[in-house]
Amino acid sequence: MVNQPSPAYDVIVIGAGSIGVPAAYYLSCAGLRTLVIDSMPSVGQSSNKKAIGGIRATHSDPAKIRLCLRSIEIFSTWKEIYGDDIEWSQSGYSFVAYRPQEEKTLKELLAVQKPFGLDIDWLEKESLLQVIPDLNPDSLMGGTFSPRDGNASPLLAVHAYYRQALAKGAVFHFSEHVTGIEMDGSKVRRVITDKGRYSSKVVINAAGPNARTIGEMIHMEIPVTPDCHEAAITEPVAHFLDPMVVDIRPAPGSSNYYFYQHCTGQIIFCITPSPNIWGDQTEETSVFLPMVAKRMIGILPRLKNIRVRRTWRGLYPMTPDGFPIVGWSKEAEGLLLAVGMCGQGFMLGPGLGELLCRMVTGQLFETDAEILQILSPYRVFAGQEKLK
Ligand SMILES: Cc1cc2nc3c(=O)[nH]c(=O)nc-3n(C[C@H](O)[C@H](O)[C@H](O)COP(=O)(O)OP(=O)(O)OC[C@H]3O[C@@H](n4cnc5c(N)ncnc54)[C@H](O)[C@@H]3O)c2cc1C
């Protein structure tokens, strides 16, 4: 087998998830022979399908703001351009404040967000209650509202990208596990799997929670650690709630939690455990539902009689500072990292997929330099993302 010629590609993408599939589409559109390899039997089977579908550009840093502004343009026009319904709904986001400290944090962030032209404002209590009439008014101070943010289906979106990528000539190998990367001196040359070996001078690590293992293949330390998060969906009920509601107050056992009503009527929700639950366990716990339900009913009492249909648990690919890692490896020439998407890989996918294509083709925009500096694999991981 070692002497047999290995099929050659311009780019090999490891991982057919939230990042790898959009990237494969844009690379194929650019005329590059692209191979995507995934251990799972089809697209989006790892973290992608565990996401609850939230999409916002209202972040706290220029990199994610720019990438997600572009993602929103793509998600919101997808049906018009490509014909598939990815359940895009532009129902907005609202970060609510019940204490002065959250009001202060959210108002300070507006100063970062506004210069990017983001449609976001602080609404005082009475105005916010007009947007979300069922919010508990006791101690409510107000909140931000960004009507252009929204949500879509992660699985429908990744399948829509997959079909477009296939049509452009991308090749997908499923149920195939990447086990090694072969080097020629300091340069990437081949990807080795349990089924074969494939040549390429460019390899993109888009392996999500498993990104660190891919780094170890070339002795590169990639600080991405899987972090367990649970989510749930209720029965469908008549429409009563528009934006994604986010409460960033910490409480025993959890930090923020967020929920929205899907266009088909179900409430979909998530909570961030505190401290983090590191590891790759994807079995649901008995702790999640009582904890999140209590908090949600506290701010939206109307939810108290709704029935939960299903819970699930997935992994955030976490970095030490809560920002993604995007950039070329210095240890292995030709290895491009697109990892550590934390809790925002679905919303970053389209914008980042385009950026990865520009990096490979060497056609960067002027604004990309700032994005790549913020997300550099070689930054000092000292800061902390404010709205993780
Ligand atoms: C409960 C929950 C809620 C979330 N909600 C949101 C949300 O509302 N909005 C949002 O934007 N994000 C959300 N996220 C986060 C989002 O799911 C992730 O950030 C995103 O899916 C990561 O994308 P990825 O492409 O890096 O990884 P993945 O989508 O996991 O793709 C990585 C792929 O690499 C493959 N792979 C790994 N190692 C190998 C190997 N050795 N060989 C071959 N294939 C390999 C895997 O099989 C996988 O398919 C949520 C996550 C969870 C768990």
Short mmCIF file of C-alpha atoms and ligand atoms in Angstrom, two decimals:
data_model
loop_
_atom_site.label_atom_id
_atom_site.label_comp_id
_atom_site.label_asym_id
_atom_site.label_seq_id
_atom_site.Cartn_x
_atom_site.Cartn_y
_atom_site.Cartn_z
CA MET A 1 0.00 0.00 0.00
CA VAL A 2 2.86 2.39 0.83
CA ASN A 3 4.11 2.34 -2.78
CA GLN A 4 0.73 2.86 -4.38
CA PRO A 5 0.11 6.44 -5.56
CA SER A 6 -2.36 8.21 -3.29
CA PRO A 7 -5.24 10.17 -4.86
CA ALA A 8 -4.29 13.86 -4.97
CA TYR A 9 -6.42 16.81 -3.91
CA ASP A 10 -5.80 20.55 -3.66
CA VAL A 11 -7.30 20.63 -0.17
CA ILE A 12 -8.30 17.99 2.35
CA VAL A 13 -10.76 19.01 5.06
CA ILE A 14 -10.83 16.88 8.22
CA GLY A 15 -14.38 17.09 9.58
CA ALA A 16 -17.77 17.39 7.87
CA GLY A 17 -19.36 19.60 10.52
CA SER A 18 -20.47 23.20 11.00
CA ILE A 19 -17.16 24.53 9.63
CA GLY A 20 -15.83 21.83 7.30
CA VAL A 21 -18.88 21.59 5.05
CA PRO A 22 -19.29 25.32 4.29
CA ALA A 23 -15.51 25.52 3.78
CA ALA A 24 -15.67 22.61 1.31
CA TYR A 25 -18.40 24.37 -0.63
CA TYR A 26 -16.47 27.64 -1.02
CA LEU A 27 -13.22 25.81 -1.85
CA SER A 28 -15.00 23.82 -4.55
CA CYS A 29 -16.58 27.00 -5.91
CA ALA A 30 -13.03 28.36 -6.24
CA GLY A 31 -12.21 25.39 -8.49
CA LEU A 32 -10.10 23.51 -5.91
CA ARG A 33 -10.26 19.70 -5.81
CA THR A 34 -11.56 19.21 -2.29
CA LEU A 35 -11.84 16.04 -0.21
CA VAL A 36 -13.73 16.02 3.10
CA ILE A 37 -13.15 13.11 5.46
CA ASP A 38 -15.36 12.33 8.47
CA SER A 39 -15.49 9.41 10.89
CA MET A 40 -19.26 9.65 11.09
CA PRO A 41 -21.65 8.16 8.50
CA SER A 42 -23.00 11.53 7.27
CA VAL A 43 -22.59 15.30 7.62
CA GLY A 44 -23.18 17.21 10.85
CA GLN A 45 -23.29 14.19 13.18
CA SER A 46 -20.99 15.53 15.90
CA SER A 47 -21.43 19.01 17.48
CA ASN A 48 -23.27 20.49 14.50
CA LYS A 49 -26.57 18.72 15.12
CA LYS A 50 -26.38 19.38 18.87
CA ALA A 51 -26.52 23.16 18.35
CA ILE A 52 -29.84 24.85 19.07
CA GLY A 53 -29.56 27.07 15.99
CA GLY A 54 -28.91 30.53 17.44
CA ILE A 55 -27.28 33.00 15.02
CA ARG A 56 -26.16 36.48 16.02
CA ALA A 57 -23.66 39.07 14.93
CA THR A 58 -23.94 40.91 18.24
CA HIS A 59 -20.68 39.66 19.75
CA SER A 60 -18.07 41.46 21.82
CA ASP A 61 -15.12 41.40 19.38
CA PRO A 62 -14.53 42.50 15.77
CA ALA A 63 -13.60 39.02 14.49
CA LYS A 64 -16.83 37.26 15.40
CA ILE A 65 -18.91 40.33 14.59
CA ARG A 66 -17.52 40.49 11.04
CA LEU A 67 -17.72 36.74 10.40
CA CYS A 68 -21.26 36.46 11.75
CA LEU A 69 -22.49 39.56 9.89
CA ARG A 70 -21.51 37.72 6.75
CA SER A 71 -23.07 34.46 8.03
CA ILE A 72 -26.37 36.27 8.58
CA GLU A 73 -26.29 37.61 5.02
CA ILE A 74 -25.79 34.06 3.77
CA PHE A 75 -28.33 32.31 6.03
CA SER A 76 -30.98 34.97 5.41
CA THR A 77 -30.72 34.75 1.61
CA TRP A 78 -30.06 31.01 1.34
CA LYS A 79 -33.61 30.03 0.39
CA GLU A 80 -33.84 32.79 -2.21
CA ILE A 81 -30.50 31.88 -3.80
CA TYR A 82 -30.33 28.09 -3.45
CA GLY A 83 -33.98 27.13 -2.87
CA ASP A 84 -33.59 25.07 0.33
CA ASP A 85 -35.58 25.96 3.42
CA ILE A 86 -33.09 26.02 6.30
CA GLU A 87 -35.76 27.40 8.68
CA TRP A 88 -34.09 30.81 8.88
CA SER A 89 -36.09 33.08 11.16
CA GLN A 90 -35.02 36.68 11.81
CA SER A 91 -36.61 36.98 15.23
CA GLY A 92 -33.77 38.74 17.03
CA TYR A 93 -31.87 38.30 20.30
CA SER A 94 -32.46 39.93 23.65
CA PHE A 95 -29.96 39.89 26.52
CA VAL A 96 -32.06 40.74 29.56
CA ALA A 97 -30.86 42.47 32.74
CA TYR A 98 -32.34 41.93 36.19
CA ARG A 99 -29.39 43.43 38.10
CA PRO A 100 -27.30 46.61 37.70
CA GLN A 101 -24.12 44.61 36.94
CA GLU A 102 -25.64 42.96 33.85
CA GLU A 103 -27.12 46.28 32.73
CA LYS A 104 -23.65 47.83 32.97
CA THR A 105 -21.95 44.96 31.07
CA LEU A 106 -24.53 45.00 28.28
CA LYS A 107 -24.45 48.78 27.91
CA GLU A 108 -20.63 48.77 27.80
CA LEU A 109 -20.76 46.20 25.00
CA LEU A 110 -22.99 48.47 22.92
CA ALA A 111 -19.99 50.77 22.57
CA VAL A 112 -18.07 47.94 20.84
CA GLN A 113 -21.05 46.72 18.82
CA LYS A 114 -22.48 50.01 17.50
CA PRO A 115 -19.42 51.11 15.44
CA PHE A 116 -19.89 47.96 13.32
CA GLY A 117 -23.34 49.21 12.35
CA LEU A 118 -25.00 46.42 14.32
CA ASP A 119 -28.71 46.96 14.80
CA ILE A 120 -28.78 46.68 18.60
CA ASP A 121 -30.15 48.97 21.28
CA TRP A 122 -30.77 49.10 24.99
CA LEU A 123 -34.50 48.97 25.75
CA GLU A 124 -35.78 50.16 29.10
CA LYS A 125 -38.13 47.84 30.97
CA GLU A 126 -41.41 49.04 29.44
CA SER A 127 -40.07 48.97 25.87
CA LEU A 128 -38.56 45.52 26.38
CA LEU A 129 -41.90 44.25 27.69
CA GLN A 130 -43.46 45.33 24.42
CA VAL A 131 -41.01 43.05 22.57
CA ILE A 132 -41.30 40.17 25.09
CA PRO A 133 -44.64 40.71 26.88
CA ASP A 134 -44.32 37.53 28.98
CA LEU A 135 -41.04 38.47 30.69
CA ASN A 136 -41.28 38.58 34.46
CA PRO A 137 -41.41 42.35 35.18
CA ASP A 138 -40.23 42.02 38.83
CA SER A 139 -36.74 43.60 39.11
CA LEU A 140 -36.46 43.74 35.29
CA MET A 141 -34.20 46.67 34.38
CA GLY A 142 -34.29 46.35 30.60
CA GLY A 143 -32.18 44.60 28.03
CA THR A 144 -30.60 44.75 24.62
CA PHE A 145 -32.60 43.90 21.52
CA SER A 146 -31.02 43.11 18.16
CA PRO A 147 -33.80 42.40 15.65
CA ARG A 148 -31.54 41.25 12.81
CA ASP A 149 -30.13 38.24 14.65
CA GLY A 150 -32.06 35.00 14.38
CA ASN A 151 -31.95 31.23 14.14
CA ALA A 152 -31.94 28.39 11.63
CA SER A 153 -31.69 24.62 11.62
CA PRO A 154 -28.07 23.39 11.93
CA LEU A 155 -28.83 20.06 10.27
CA LEU A 156 -30.86 21.52 7.41
CA ALA A 157 -28.14 24.13 6.85
CA VAL A 158 -25.26 21.64 6.84
CA HIS A 159 -27.16 19.35 4.46
CA ALA A 160 -27.94 22.32 2.20
CA TYR A 161 -24.22 23.18 2.08
CA TYR A 162 -23.38 19.50 1.53
CA ARG A 163 -25.63 19.25 -1.54
CA GLN A 164 -24.15 22.45 -2.99
CA ALA A 165 -20.59 21.24 -2.29
CA LEU A 166 -21.29 17.92 -4.05
CA ALA A 167 -22.71 19.79 -7.02
CA LYS A 168 -19.48 21.81 -7.23
CA GLY A 169 -17.41 18.63 -7.24
CA ALA A 170 -16.34 18.23 -3.59
CA VAL A 171 -15.70 14.60 -2.61
CA PHE A 172 -16.92 13.33 0.78
CA HIS A 173 -15.65 10.19 2.51
CA PHE A 174 -17.81 9.17 5.47
CA SER A 175 -17.20 6.48 8.11
CA GLU A 176 -13.49 7.06 7.57
CA HIS A 177 -11.25 8.05 10.46
CA VAL A 178 -8.16 10.22 10.05
CA THR A 179 -5.31 8.53 11.92
CA GLY A 180 -2.25 10.49 10.80
CA ILE A 181 -0.75 13.30 8.76
CA GLU A 182 2.34 12.49 6.76
CA MET A 183 4.98 15.20 6.43
CA ASP A 184 7.75 15.89 3.97
CA GLY A 185 10.18 17.74 6.22
CA SER A 186 8.12 20.60 7.64
CA LYS A 187 5.42 20.35 4.95
CA VAL A 188 2.12 18.52 5.04
CA ARG A 189 1.95 15.93 2.27
CA ARG A 190 -0.65 13.25 3.00
CA VAL A 191 -3.59 12.45 5.21
CA ILE A 192 -3.70 8.87 6.45
CA THR A 193 -6.98 7.21 7.41
CA ASP A 194 -8.15 3.75 8.46
CA LYS A 195 -9.09 3.20 4.80
CA GLY A 196 -6.45 4.91 2.70
CA ARG A 197 -4.00 7.74 2.15
CA TYR A 198 -4.59 10.94 0.20
CA SER A 199 -2.11 13.55 -1.02
CA SER A 200 -2.55 17.27 -0.55
CA LYS A 201 -0.37 20.24 0.24
CA VAL A 202 -3.20 21.88 2.18
CA VAL A 203 -5.05 20.22 5.05
CA ILE A 204 -7.74 21.97 7.10
CA ASN A 205 -8.27 20.81 10.65
CA ALA A 206 -12.01 21.28 11.17
CA ALA A 207 -12.33 18.38 13.60
CA GLY A 208 -14.37 20.25 16.22
CA PRO A 209 -14.08 18.80 19.73
CA ASN A 210 -11.44 16.38 18.41
CA ALA A 211 -9.15 19.11 17.03
CA ARG A 212 -6.43 18.53 19.64
CA THR A 213 -5.95 14.90 18.50
CA ILE A 214 -5.33 16.06 14.94
CA GLY A 215 -2.70 18.50 16.25
CA GLU A 216 -0.99 15.69 18.16
CA MET A 217 -0.45 13.90 14.84
CA ILE A 218 2.09 16.59 13.93
CA HIS A 219 3.21 17.23 17.55
CA MET A 220 1.33 20.53 17.71
CA GLU A 221 -0.45 21.46 20.92
CA ILE A 222 -3.91 22.81 20.02
CA PRO A 223 -5.69 24.09 23.13
CA VAL A 224 -9.18 22.82 22.32
CA THR A 225 -11.00 20.85 25.01
CA PRO A 226 -14.45 19.29 24.73
CA ASP A 227 -16.94 20.84 27.15
CA CYS A 228 -20.31 19.13 27.79
CA HIS A 229 -23.51 21.15 27.25
CA GLU A 230 -27.12 20.03 27.38
CA ALA A 231 -30.15 21.30 25.51
CA ALA A 232 -33.84 20.48 25.16
CA ILE A 233 -36.95 21.00 23.09
CA THR A 234 -40.59 21.24 24.22
CA GLU A 235 -43.87 20.37 22.59
CA PRO A 236 -45.01 22.97 20.02
CA VAL A 237 -47.37 25.70 21.26
CA ALA A 238 -49.01 28.74 19.66
CA HIS A 239 -46.55 31.48 18.85
CA PHE A 240 -45.94 33.88 21.77
CA LEU A 241 -42.19 34.61 21.85
CA ASP A 242 -40.01 36.26 19.24
CA PRO A 243 -36.34 36.77 20.17
CA MET A 244 -33.78 34.40 21.66
CA VAL A 245 -33.76 35.39 25.33
CA VAL A 246 -30.36 35.27 27.03
CA ASP A 247 -29.87 35.69 30.77
CA ILE A 248 -26.18 36.07 31.67
CA ARG A 249 -26.64 36.13 35.46
CA PRO A 250 -24.64 33.42 37.19
CA ALA A 251 -26.46 31.07 39.60
CA PRO A 252 -25.35 27.99 41.55
CA GLY A 253 -24.32 25.35 38.99
CA SER A 254 -24.75 27.50 35.90
CA SER A 255 -23.77 30.73 34.22
CA ASN A 256 -25.90 31.92 31.29
CA TYR A 257 -28.89 30.18 29.71
CA TYR A 258 -30.84 30.98 26.56
CA PHE A 259 -34.05 29.97 24.84
CA TYR A 260 -36.29 30.86 21.91
CA GLN A 261 -39.47 29.72 20.25
CA HIS A 262 -38.79 27.95 16.99
CA CYS A 263 -40.86 28.88 13.94
CA THR A 264 -42.69 25.56 14.35
CA GLY A 265 -43.75 26.42 17.92
CA GLN A 266 -41.33 24.49 20.17
CA ILE A 267 -39.22 26.21 22.83
CA ILE A 268 -35.55 25.23 22.42
CA PHE A 269 -33.14 25.92 25.26
CA CYS A 270 -29.67 25.47 26.68
CA ILE A 271 -27.68 26.29 29.81
CA THR A 272 -23.96 26.76 30.45
CA PRO A 273 -22.80 24.66 33.40
CA SER A 274 -20.55 26.37 35.94
CA PRO A 275 -17.94 25.13 36.50
CA ASN A 276 -17.48 23.67 33.02
CA ILE A 277 -17.99 19.93 32.61
CA TRP A 278 -14.90 18.89 30.69
CA GLY A 279 -14.92 15.62 28.77
CA ASP A 280 -16.67 13.97 25.89
CA GLN A 281 -19.72 12.45 27.60
CA THR A 282 -22.83 12.85 25.49
CA GLU A 283 -25.33 11.07 27.77
CA GLU A 284 -27.94 13.41 29.28
CA THR A 285 -27.88 14.06 33.02
CA SER A 286 -30.71 14.32 35.55
CA VAL A 287 -29.33 17.68 36.69
CA PHE A 288 -29.83 19.75 33.55
CA LEU A 289 -33.60 19.92 33.21
CA PRO A 290 -34.54 20.87 36.81
CA MET A 291 -31.77 23.48 36.83
CA VAL A 292 -32.63 25.18 33.55
CA ALA A 293 -36.41 24.87 33.94
CA LYS A 294 -36.33 26.68 37.29
CA ARG A 295 -34.34 29.55 35.82
CA MET A 296 -36.47 29.84 32.69
CA ILE A 297 -39.76 29.83 34.57
CA GLY A 298 -38.29 32.48 36.87
CA ILE A 299 -38.06 34.97 34.01
CA LEU A 300 -40.87 33.63 31.81
CA PRO A 301 -43.55 32.23 34.17
CA ARG A 302 -45.78 31.34 31.22
CA LEU A 303 -43.47 28.39 30.50
CA LYS A 304 -44.44 26.55 33.68
CA ASN A 305 -46.94 24.16 32.08
CA ILE A 306 -45.15 23.40 28.82
CA ARG A 307 -44.01 19.80 28.31
CA VAL A 308 -40.45 18.92 27.39
CA ARG A 309 -40.21 16.40 24.58
CA ARG A 310 -36.49 15.59 24.45
CA THR A 311 -33.14 16.55 25.94
CA TRP A 312 -29.69 15.95 24.47
CA ARG A 313 -26.08 16.58 25.28
CA GLY A 314 -23.27 17.68 23.02
CA LEU A 315 -19.81 19.18 23.10
CA TYR A 316 -18.51 22.72 22.75
CA PRO A 317 -14.97 22.70 21.33
CA MET A 318 -13.66 25.14 23.97
CA THR A 319 -10.53 27.29 23.93
CA PRO A 320 -8.97 28.86 27.03
CA ASP A 321 -10.25 32.37 26.17
CA GLY A 322 -13.55 31.49 24.47
CA PHE A 323 -12.45 32.64 21.01
CA PRO A 324 -12.01 30.34 17.98
CA ILE A 325 -8.57 29.42 16.65
CA VAL A 326 -8.09 30.18 12.96
CA GLY A 327 -4.77 30.35 11.15
CA TRP A 328 -1.91 28.54 9.44
CA SER A 329 0.23 26.24 11.56
CA LYS A 330 3.88 27.23 11.96
CA GLU A 331 4.75 23.64 12.92
CA ALA A 332 3.39 22.08 9.71
CA GLU A 333 3.40 24.13 6.53
CA GLY A 334 0.06 23.68 4.75
CA LEU A 335 -1.99 22.87 7.86
CA LEU A 336 -4.80 25.36 8.41
CA LEU A 337 -6.57 25.41 11.77
CA ALA A 338 -10.30 26.17 11.93
CA VAL A 339 -11.00 24.89 15.42
CA GLY A 340 -12.20 25.87 18.89
CA MET A 341 -15.56 27.31 17.83
CA CYS A 342 -16.87 27.08 21.42
CA GLY A 343 -20.63 27.72 21.51
CA GLN A 344 -20.77 29.53 18.18
CA GLY A 345 -19.55 27.25 15.42
CA PHE A 346 -22.88 26.99 13.67
CA MET A 347 -23.31 30.74 13.34
CA LEU A 348 -19.65 31.20 12.33
CA GLY A 349 -19.73 28.46 9.65
CA PRO A 350 -20.70 30.39 6.50
CA GLY A 351 -18.57 33.48 7.19
CA LEU A 352 -15.62 31.39 8.29
CA GLY A 353 -16.01 28.97 5.37
CA GLU A 354 -15.54 31.89 2.99
CA LEU A 355 -12.57 33.21 4.97
CA LEU A 356 -10.85 29.78 4.88
CA CYS A 357 -11.29 29.76 1.12
CA ARG A 358 -9.71 33.23 0.85
CA MET A 359 -6.79 32.03 2.99
CA VAL A 360 -6.17 29.01 0.77
CA THR A 361 -6.46 31.00 -2.46
CA GLY A 362 -4.46 33.92 -1.07
CA GLN A 363 -7.22 36.43 -1.80
CA LEU A 364 -7.69 38.00 1.60
CA PHE A 365 -9.83 41.07 2.19
CA GLU A 366 -8.28 44.03 4.00
CA THR A 367 -10.52 43.41 7.03
CA ASP A 368 -9.35 39.78 7.29
CA ALA A 369 -6.04 40.82 8.85
CA GLU A 370 -7.74 41.99 12.04
CA ILE A 371 -9.90 38.84 12.23
CA LEU A 372 -6.86 36.61 11.81
CA GLN A 373 -4.89 38.52 14.41
CA ILE A 374 -7.67 38.10 17.01
CA LEU A 375 -8.15 34.41 16.22
CA SER A 376 -4.45 33.57 15.77
CA PRO A 377 -3.32 30.13 17.02
CA TYR A 378 -0.25 31.89 18.45
CA ARG A 379 -2.03 34.57 20.51
CA VAL A 380 -1.60 34.68 24.27
CA PHE A 381 -4.76 33.00 25.51
CA ALA A 382 -5.16 35.50 28.32
CA GLY A 383 -8.44 37.39 27.72
CA GLN A 384 -11.97 36.15 28.22
CA GLU A 385 -14.81 36.46 25.71
CA LYS A 386 -17.56 38.48 27.46
CA LEU A 387 -20.59 36.84 25.81
CA LYS A 388 -19.43 33.22 25.38
C1 LIG B 1 -26.07 22.01 23.33
C2 LIG B 1 -25.35 22.86 22.32
C3 LIG B 1 -25.95 24.02 21.82
C4 LIG B 1 -25.29 24.81 20.88
N1 LIG B 1 -25.94 25.89 20.37
C5 LIG B 1 -25.34 26.64 19.40
C6 LIG B 1 -26.00 27.72 18.81
O1 LIG B 1 -27.14 28.04 19.15
N2 LIG B 1 -25.36 28.42 17.83
C7 LIG B 1 -24.10 28.10 17.42
O2 LIG B 1 -23.55 28.79 16.55
N3 LIG B 1 -23.43 27.06 17.97
C8 LIG B 1 -24.02 26.33 18.95
N4 LIG B 1 -23.36 25.28 19.52
C9 LIG B 1 -21.94 25.07 19.19
C10 LIG B 1 -21.75 24.37 17.86
O3 LIG B 1 -22.48 23.17 17.85
C11 LIG B 1 -20.25 24.08 17.65
O4 LIG B 1 -19.47 25.22 17.91
C12 LIG B 1 -19.99 23.67 16.20
O5 LIG B 1 -20.85 22.64 15.79
C13 LIG B 1 -18.53 23.26 16.02
O6 LIG B 1 -18.35 23.04 14.64
P1 LIG B 1 -17.10 22.21 14.10
O7 LIG B 1 -17.26 22.11 12.64
O8 LIG B 1 -15.88 22.80 14.68
O9 LIG B 1 -17.28 20.78 14.79
P2 LIG B 1 -18.30 19.60 14.38
O10 LIG B 1 -19.56 20.13 13.85
O11 LIG B 1 -18.33 18.68 15.55
O12 LIG B 1 -17.53 18.88 13.18
C14 LIG B 1 -16.31 18.21 13.40
C15 LIG B 1 -16.33 16.92 12.59
O13 LIG B 1 -15.01 16.37 12.61
C16 LIG B 1 -15.13 14.96 12.59
N5 LIG B 1 -13.87 14.38 13.08
C17 LIG B 1 -13.25 14.63 14.25
N6 LIG B 1 -12.09 13.91 14.31
C18 LIG B 1 -12.00 13.20 13.16
C19 LIG B 1 -11.05 12.28 12.65
N7 LIG B 1 -9.93 11.92 13.32
N8 LIG B 1 -11.28 11.72 11.43
C20 LIG B 1 -12.39 12.06 10.71
N9 LIG B 1 -13.33 12.94 11.16
C21 LIG B 1 -13.13 13.48 12.37
C22 LIG B 1 -16.33 14.70 13.51
O14 LIG B 1 -16.91 13.43 13.26
C23 LIG B 1 -17.25 15.87 13.19
O15 LIG B 1 -18.26 15.52 12.25
C24 LIG B 1 -23.99 24.44 20.44
C25 LIG B 1 -23.40 23.28 20.92
C26 LIG B 1 -24.07 22.48 21.83
C27 LIG B 1 -23.42 21.23 22.34
#
